[in-house]
Amino acid sequence: MDCVSEVKEKGLRAKQAARKLATASAQVKNQALLHMADALEQERATILDGNRQDMENGKANGLSKALLDRLLLDETRIHNMAEGLRQIVSLADPIGEGLEIIRRPNGLEISKVRVPLGVIGMIYEARPNVTVDAAGLCLKSGNAVVLRGGSEAIHSNRAIAKIIAEAAVAAGIPQGSIQLIETTDRQAVNAMLSLNEFFDVIIPRGGAGLIKTVVANSSVPVIETGTGVCHIFVDETADLVMAENIAFNAKVSRPGVCNAMETLLVHRAIAGRFLPAMLEKYHHAGVELRGCPETRSFHPAVKMAAEEDWSCEYLDLILAVKVVDSLDEALEHIDCYGTKHSEAIVTNDYHNARRFQQEVDAAAVYVNASTRFTDGYEFGFGAEIGISTQKLHARGPMGLRELTSIKYMVAGNGQIR
Amino acid sequence: MDCVSEVKEKGLRAKQAARKLATASAQVKNQALLHMADALEQERATILDGNRQDMENGKANGLSKALLDRLLLDETRIHNMAEGLRQIVSLADPIGEGLEIIRRPNGLEISKVRVPLGVIGMIYEARPNVTVDAAGLCLKSGNAVVLRGGSEAIHSNRAIAKIIAEAAVAAGIPQGSIQLIETTDRQAVNAMLSLNEFFDVIIPRGGAGLIKTVVANSSVPVIETGTGVCHIFVDETADLVMAENIAFNAKVSRPGVCNAMETLLVHRAIAGRFLPAMLEKYHHAGVELRGCPETRSFHPAVKMAAEEDWSCEYLDLILAVKVVDSLDEALEHIDCYGTKHSEAIVTNDYHNARRFQQEVDAAAVYVNASTRFTDGYEFGFGAEIGISTQKLHARGPMGLRELTSIKYMVAGNGQIR
């Protein structure tokens, strides 16, 4: 079977499954999640076998150490994947939630209720745990999912998908609710992006290249995730100890994630008091520093920043630093180079805090806290399928509710217009 | 200036305007709407001049009578456009509305608030009143709008857009908040669809061809509007008088709109009692009937329906009619041929009503009422920019709230992760 036929066949089956899955009770869905978790642990040998193949291929193909680490599965990681599914059980089922009831003068009663999106196409890269996470979240939100993972993880993903899909079916979930695209042919992605008759939404998760390709080529609606060129602006009136803690945490605690800070902006009036120690602390932690000329005057390790640095998502222990004249200049800089992900100000000034929160256009805008909190778990959603950086449908961390649509149910007794 | 440059320049200006417009108060926006309404009426001679040119060109180009009627403006229609703007004043400003406040264990306070989408690209066809409606709704919801109307209406649209844009600026709205693409070159549409850096969303409004082109070619997120192959299913237990009223209303009251019924499904058990009089009533009202063999046995005027009839949006006094064996067959038919717009059942059976509402996947699902109510005004939204038939972001009638996104404002006192 060629890859386009595979995608079409799975798309159609997903569409059929989605119709039934939409009305599945929370009880059935939770039972399935528990089955899936148990099956993952019981059949871990099969998963580890698949993973071993992927690791060998990865080494042979010269994958980086970081990528190999993302790819690697062991007993603990499989246990964690299973635990992730069990946690989804404890989350409220979003489906059927009544959002509003409108009673019209003519007696019509219009109920706005949450329904699943339908069929979700997940396109992602190396980490095989996404296969489990995405399947679990889509299932709980009543959506059928067609998974397309990275070719590096194909053997792990095949093993995982087979185990959880069979466990779900055994627990009463319609066949076709969880499917993996088995081919690693890149044409399969293009096929998914054009099958509007089967897919209701495509969610890409991965590097900037993947996301750009999906956005540029999909006629199916897309929820764009992830690129984060996040800033922290240390204002004139900032508590300097707080600023140092936040700025250090936002860069160093986990530099490889999208909510990490990439550019530090510092008000000129406190640059002399703040930057020397701050830069030394970064330098000491192994952070490569690239700054404007004024920043460079405060520490010898700071290299000259190029124009590209201001728009670069390093995802690494590299930081761009710029001294600005005012809140306005900080706002201009963020407007010009930010990716509308997460932005923070450290300030003691009420008016500046308020202006920053109102004027910065981003999913999450912080006052006196680290950008690292932009995360479904940290926001209390109990789960996360990604972080949307677009404004349509979902913005910021996406949990179960963000995987739903709505339907108007209208009850009448003969009304005509 | 070539057309791509025009779109880019206007897109950039819209983006700059949107940043300021996002924080404009309801007071300023309402004042502008009133100014715009007054200006439309005061400068009606200019609009009528432009419209005269469009009408002359339209006649010379052999536009249909229906299209010429949509294009035509007169004093009453200009007054109605102005009144439309005045009505928007009375609607609540959606921007800044607090949707949720989440207080986290670590003390972070996360406020989810409504913000504008940013820059909206409206692509539409002949009716020049859309220029005013869209500008008014986008303005009230804090969005900059770039309007691209049909070439048939270009002189009317130029006159209207100039008048309302100037009136808005005079009332304190940032320049660039309302702009019209002046060229009629079709390349301008393609340019809009690819300028993700300037446009946050594209809303196409018009025929199926326009919408299909936009969906297929846009890398900017799209809200798909409008195609409605709507069904009414007359169940075995239906009150036949009610069924007749609803089925007649849904087809005949305004056949050219997307919420009109295109296919009538009738349960076999009551077909013999219901269809003869119903078909005669349609026939008498000039409705062309196309039916399945059994339907044809009830009235001589019914022509044989072809397979294409079941998926055709006639937008005309034509109706497809099918006798079905059961609710299940009706559900299957709707699932196969419907466009997820509006679907109705007429029934006295509790279980069938419930199943129909739960199992039909459409924006609006009716029990015992006409599909014609799927409309922003009829739903009580006070306005409508279109009816979404996709599941992402907005579904069904779109009012002011559907033109917004959200932002998380996070207040801390030094939290790090």
PDB file of N, CA and C in Angstrom, chain A residues 58-112:
ATOM      1  N   GLY A  58      19.710   5.058  15.128  1.00  0.00           N
ATOM      2  CA  GLY A  58      20.061   6.443  15.443  1.00  0.00           C
ATOM      3  C   GLY A  58      21.555   6.627  15.574  1.00  0.00           C
ATOM      4  N   LYS A  59      22.188   5.705  16.290  1.00  0.00           N
ATOM      5  CA  LYS A  59      23.647   5.800  16.445  1.00  0.00           C
ATOM      6  C   LYS A  59      24.327   5.661  15.092  1.00  0.00           C
ATOM      7  N   ALA A  60      23.852   4.682  14.299  1.00  0.00           N
ATOM      8  CA  ALA A  60      24.447   4.456  12.976  1.00  0.00           C
ATOM      9  C   ALA A  60      24.273   5.684  12.082  1.00  0.00           C
ATOM     10  N   ASN A  61      23.140   6.383  12.267  1.00  0.00           N
ATOM     11  CA  ASN A  61      22.903   7.571  11.435  1.00  0.00           C
ATOM     12  C   ASN A  61      23.493   8.843  12.032  1.00  0.00           C
ATOM     13  N   GLY A  62      24.205   8.673  13.145  1.00  0.00           N
ATOM     14  CA  GLY A  62      24.894   9.825  13.722  1.00  0.00           C
ATOM     15  C   GLY A  62      23.993  10.857  14.370  1.00  0.00           C
ATOM     16  N   LEU A  63      22.881  10.423  14.973  1.00  0.00           N
ATOM     17  CA  LEU A  63      22.036  11.371  15.708  1.00  0.00           C
ATOM     18  C   LEU A  63      22.823  11.965  16.873  1.00  0.00           C
ATOM     19  N   SER A  64      22.510  13.223  17.210  1.00  0.00           N
ATOM     20  CA  SER A  64      23.215  13.893  18.304  1.00  0.00           C
ATOM     21  C   SER A  64      22.898  13.209  19.633  1.00  0.00           C
ATOM     22  N   LYS A  65      23.749  13.468  20.614  1.00  0.00           N
ATOM     23  CA  LYS A  65      23.535  12.891  21.945  1.00  0.00           C
ATOM     24  C   LYS A  65      22.185  13.331  22.520  1.00  0.00           C
ATOM     25  N   ALA A  66      21.872  14.591  22.301  1.00  0.00           N
ATOM     26  CA  ALA A  66      20.610  15.117  22.827  1.00  0.00           C
ATOM     27  C   ALA A  66      19.418  14.384  22.199  1.00  0.00           C
ATOM     28  N   LEU A  67      19.483  14.185  20.901  1.00  0.00           N
ATOM     29  CA  LEU A  67      18.390  13.487  20.214  1.00  0.00           C
ATOM     30  C   LEU A  67      18.279  12.037  20.670  1.00  0.00           C
ATOM     31  N   LEU A  68      19.448  11.396  20.807  1.00  0.00           N
ATOM     32  CA  LEU A  68      19.435  10.001  21.270  1.00  0.00           C
ATOM     33  C   LEU A  68      18.823   9.906  22.657  1.00  0.00           C
ATOM     34  N   ASP A  69      19.117  10.913  23.486  1.00  0.00           N
ATOM     35  CA  ASP A  69      18.539  10.889  24.827  1.00  0.00           C
ATOM     36  C   ASP A  69      17.021  11.046  24.779  1.00  0.00           C
ATOM     37  N   ARG A  70      16.528  11.883  23.873  1.00  0.00           N
ATOM     38  CA  ARG A  70      15.075  12.037  23.741  1.00  0.00           C
ATOM     39  C   ARG A  70      14.419  10.749  23.276  1.00  0.00           C
ATOM     40  N   LEU A  71      15.152  10.035  22.448  1.00  0.00           N
ATOM     41  CA  LEU A  71      14.630   8.814  21.835  1.00  0.00           C
ATOM     42  C   LEU A  71      14.600   7.635  22.810  1.00  0.00           C
ATOM     43  N   LEU A  72      15.555   7.636  23.704  1.00  0.00           N
ATOM     44  CA  LEU A  72      15.759   6.463  24.581  1.00  0.00           C
ATOM     45  C   LEU A  72      14.563   6.183  25.498  1.00  0.00           C
ATOM     46  N   LEU A  73      14.174   4.909  25.561  1.00  0.00           N
ATOM     47  CA  LEU A  73      13.184   4.466  26.537  1.00  0.00           C
ATOM     48  C   LEU A  73      13.835   3.459  27.478  1.00  0.00           C
ATOM     49  N   ASP A  74      13.403   3.501  28.740  1.00  0.00           N
ATOM     50  CA  ASP A  74      13.813   2.461  29.685  1.00  0.00           C
ATOM     51  C   ASP A  74      12.601   2.164  30.560  1.00  0.00           C
ATOM     52  N   GLU A  75      12.777   1.297  31.530  1.00  0.00           N
ATOM     53  CA  GLU A  75      11.619   0.910  32.351  1.00  0.00           C
ATOM     54  C   GLU A  75      10.986   2.117  33.034  1.00  0.00           C
ATOM     55  N   THR A  76      11.840   2.997  33.539  1.00  0.00           N
ATOM     56  CA  THR A  76      11.311   4.176  34.229  1.00  0.00           C
ATOM     57  C   THR A  76      10.489   5.043  33.276  1.00  0.00           C
ATOM     58  N   ARG A  77      11.035   5.263  32.103  1.00  0.00           N
ATOM     59  CA  ARG A  77      10.308   6.133  31.175  1.00  0.00           C
ATOM     60  C   ARG A  77       8.988   5.498  30.729  1.00  0.00           C
ATOM     61  N   ILE A  78       8.991   4.187  30.567  1.00  0.00           N
ATOM     62  CA  ILE A  78       7.731   3.521  30.212  1.00  0.00           C
ATOM     63  C   ILE A  78       6.740   3.622  31.367  1.00  0.00           C
ATOM     64  N   HIS A  79       7.233   3.449  32.570  1.00  0.00           N
ATOM     65  CA  HIS A  79       6.376   3.622  33.743  1.00  0.00           C
ATOM     66  C   HIS A  79       5.799   5.045  33.782  1.00  0.00           C
ATOM     67  N   ASN A  80       6.641   6.014  33.467  1.00  0.00           N
ATOM     68  CA  ASN A  80       6.161   7.400  33.487  1.00  0.00           C
ATOM     69  C   ASN A  80       5.093   7.643  32.420  1.00  0.00           C
ATOM     70  N   MET A  81       5.263   7.014  31.265  1.00  0.00           N
ATOM     71  CA  MET A  81       4.237   7.153  30.231  1.00  0.00           C
ATOM     72  C   MET A  81       2.911   6.580  30.733  1.00  0.00           C
ATOM     73  N   ALA A  82       2.976   5.419  31.373  1.00  0.00           N
ATOM     74  CA  ALA A  82       1.766   4.788  31.910  1.00  0.00           C
ATOM     75  C   ALA A  82       1.140   5.678  32.981  1.00  0.00           C
ATOM     76  N   GLU A  83       1.990   6.235  33.837  1.00  0.00           N
ATOM     77  CA  GLU A  83       1.483   7.127  34.889  1.00  0.00           C
ATOM     78  C   GLU A  83       0.802   8.356  34.290  1.00  0.00           C
ATOM     79  N   GLY A  84       1.358   8.826  33.185  1.00  0.00           N
ATOM     80  CA  GLY A  84       0.753   9.969  32.492  1.00  0.00           C
ATOM     81  C   GLY A  84      -0.680   9.666  32.090  1.00  0.00           C
ATOM     82  N   LEU A  85      -0.894   8.453  31.571  1.00  0.00           N
ATOM     83  CA  LEU A  85      -2.265   8.056  31.193  1.00  0.00           C
ATOM     84  C   LEU A  85      -3.171   7.987  32.417  1.00  0.00           C
ATOM     85  N   ARG A  86      -2.621   7.445  33.517  1.00  0.00           N
ATOM     86  CA  ARG A  86      -3.445   7.328  34.734  1.00  0.00           C
ATOM     87  C   ARG A  86      -3.834   8.707  35.264  1.00  0.00           C
ATOM     88  N   GLN A  87      -2.923   9.670  35.076  1.00  0.00           N
ATOM     89  CA  GLN A  87      -3.262  11.031  35.529  1.00  0.00           C
ATOM     90  C   GLN A  87      -4.398  11.625  34.708  1.00  0.00           C
ATOM     91  N   ILE A  88      -4.442  11.277  33.430  1.00  0.00           N
ATOM     92  CA  ILE A  88      -5.515  11.821  32.573  1.00  0.00           C
ATOM     93  C   ILE A  88      -6.882  11.325  33.052  1.00  0.00           C
ATOM     94  N   VAL A  89      -6.905  10.135  33.632  1.00  0.00           N
ATOM     95  CA  VAL A  89      -8.160   9.596  34.179  1.00  0.00           C
ATOM     96  C   VAL A  89      -8.761  10.563  35.192  1.00  0.00           C
ATOM     97  N   SER A  90      -7.894  11.163  36.017  1.00  0.00           N
ATOM     98  CA  SER A  90      -8.398  12.009  37.105  1.00  0.00           C
ATOM     99  C   SER A  90      -8.889  13.367  36.612  1.00  0.00           C
ATOM    100  N   LEU A  91      -8.621  13.704  35.353  1.00  0.00           N
ATOM    101  CA  LEU A  91      -9.078  15.001  34.848  1.00  0.00           C
ATOM    102  C   LEU A  91     -10.551  14.924  34.441  1.00  0.00           C
ATOM    103  N   ALA A  92     -11.260  16.038  34.614  1.00  0.00           N
ATOM    104  CA  ALA A  92     -12.681  16.075  34.242  1.00  0.00           C
ATOM    105  C   ALA A  92     -12.826  15.887  32.739  1.00  0.00           C
ATOM    106  N   ASP A  93     -13.846  15.120  32.350  1.00  0.00           N
ATOM    107  CA  ASP A  93     -14.160  14.950  30.929  1.00  0.00           C
ATOM    108  C   ASP A  93     -14.743  16.272  30.423  1.00  0.00           C
ATOM    109  N   PRO A  94     -14.091  16.878  29.429  1.00  0.00           N
ATOM    110  CA  PRO A  94     -14.620  18.176  28.969  1.00  0.00           C
ATOM    111  C   PRO A  94     -15.882  18.043  28.119  1.00  0.00           C
ATOM    112  N   ILE A  95     -16.121  16.842  27.585  1.00  0.00           N
ATOM    113  CA  ILE A  95     -17.196  16.679  26.589  1.00  0.00           C
ATOM    114  C   ILE A  95     -18.572  16.728  27.231  1.00  0.00           C
ATOM    115  N   GLY A  96     -19.460  17.463  26.606  1.00  0.00           N
ATOM    116  CA  GLY A  96     -20.819  17.594  27.119  1.00  0.00           C
ATOM    117  C   GLY A  96     -20.986  18.741  28.083  1.00  0.00           C
ATOM    118  N   GLU A  97     -19.878  19.359  28.450  1.00  0.00           N
ATOM    119  CA  GLU A  97     -19.966  20.491  29.372  1.00  0.00           C
ATOM    120  C   GLU A  97     -20.851  21.578  28.752  1.00  0.00           C
ATOM    121  N   GLY A  98     -21.799  22.062  29.526  1.00  0.00           N
ATOM    122  CA  GLY A  98     -22.678  23.131  29.050  1.00  0.00           C
ATOM    123  C   GLY A  98     -22.009  24.466  29.279  1.00  0.00           C
ATOM    124  N   LEU A  99     -21.852  25.242  28.221  1.00  0.00           N
ATOM    125  CA  LEU A  99     -21.131  26.504  28.347  1.00  0.00           C
ATOM    126  C   LEU A  99     -22.064  27.686  28.519  1.00  0.00           C
ATOM    127  N   GLU A 100     -23.279  27.526  28.019  1.00  0.00           N
ATOM    128  CA  GLU A 100     -24.194  28.645  28.018  1.00  0.00           C
ATOM    129  C   GLU A 100     -25.574  28.114  27.612  1.00  0.00           C
ATOM    130  N   ILE A 101     -26.623  28.687  28.171  1.00  0.00           N
ATOM    131  CA  ILE A 101     -27.960  28.406  27.655  1.00  0.00           C
ATOM    132  C   ILE A 101     -28.616  29.741  27.360  1.00  0.00           C
ATOM    133  N   ILE A 102     -29.047  29.890  26.126  1.00  0.00           N
ATOM    134  CA  ILE A 102     -29.663  31.145  25.696  1.00  0.00           C
ATOM    135  C   ILE A 102     -31.146  30.867  25.454  1.00  0.00           C
ATOM    136  N   ARG A 103     -32.010  31.557  26.176  1.00  0.00           N
ATOM    137  CA  ARG A 103     -33.433  31.393  25.905  1.00  0.00           C
ATOM    138  C   ARG A 103     -33.896  32.618  25.114  1.00  0.00           C
ATOM    139  N   ARG A 104     -34.414  32.358  23.926  1.00  0.00           N
ATOM    140  CA  ARG A 104     -34.782  33.454  23.039  1.00  0.00           C
ATOM    141  C   ARG A 104     -36.238  33.863  23.255  1.00  0.00           C
ATOM    142  N   PRO A 105     -36.555  35.097  22.873  1.00  0.00           N
ATOM    143  CA  PRO A 105     -37.939  35.572  23.052  1.00  0.00           C
ATOM    144  C   PRO A 105     -38.973  34.656  22.398  1.00  0.00           C
ATOM    145  N   ASN A 106     -38.627  34.003  21.304  1.00  0.00           N
ATOM    146  CA  ASN A 106     -39.590  33.116  20.630  1.00  0.00           C
ATOM    147  C   ASN A 106     -39.678  31.741  21.284  1.00  0.00           C
ATOM    148  N   GLY A 107     -39.006  31.557  22.422  1.00  0.00           N
ATOM    149  CA  GLY A 107     -39.110  30.296  23.139  1.00  0.00           C
ATOM    150  C   GLY A 107     -38.025  29.292  22.788  1.00  0.00           C
ATOM    151  N   LEU A 108     -37.242  29.547  21.770  1.00  0.00           N
ATOM    152  CA  LEU A 108     -36.151  28.620  21.443  1.00  0.00           C
ATOM    153  C   LEU A 108     -35.159  28.587  22.597  1.00  0.00           C
ATOM    154  N   GLU A 109     -34.682  27.384  22.905  1.00  0.00           N
ATOM    155  CA  GLU A 109     -33.670  27.254  23.948  1.00  0.00           C
ATOM    156  C   GLU A 109     -32.398  26.742  23.294  1.00  0.00           C
ATOM    157  N   ILE A 110     -31.364  27.565  23.309  1.00  0.00           N
ATOM    158  CA  ILE A 110     -30.119  27.265  22.599  1.00  0.00           C
ATOM    159  C   ILE A 110     -29.051  26.902  23.622  1.00  0.00           C
ATOM    160  N   SER A 111     -28.619  25.649  23.620  1.00  0.00           N
ATOM    161  CA  SER A 111     -27.576  25.226  24.554  1.00  0.00           C
ATOM    162  C   SER A 111     -26.255  25.111  23.805  1.00  0.00           C
ATOM    163  N   LYS A 112     -25.251  25.759  24.351  1.00  0.00           N
ATOM    164  CA  LYS A 112     -23.906  25.690  23.752  1.00  0.00           C
ATOM    165  C   LYS A 112     -23.118  24.657  24.548  1.00  0.00           C
TER     166      LYS A 112
END
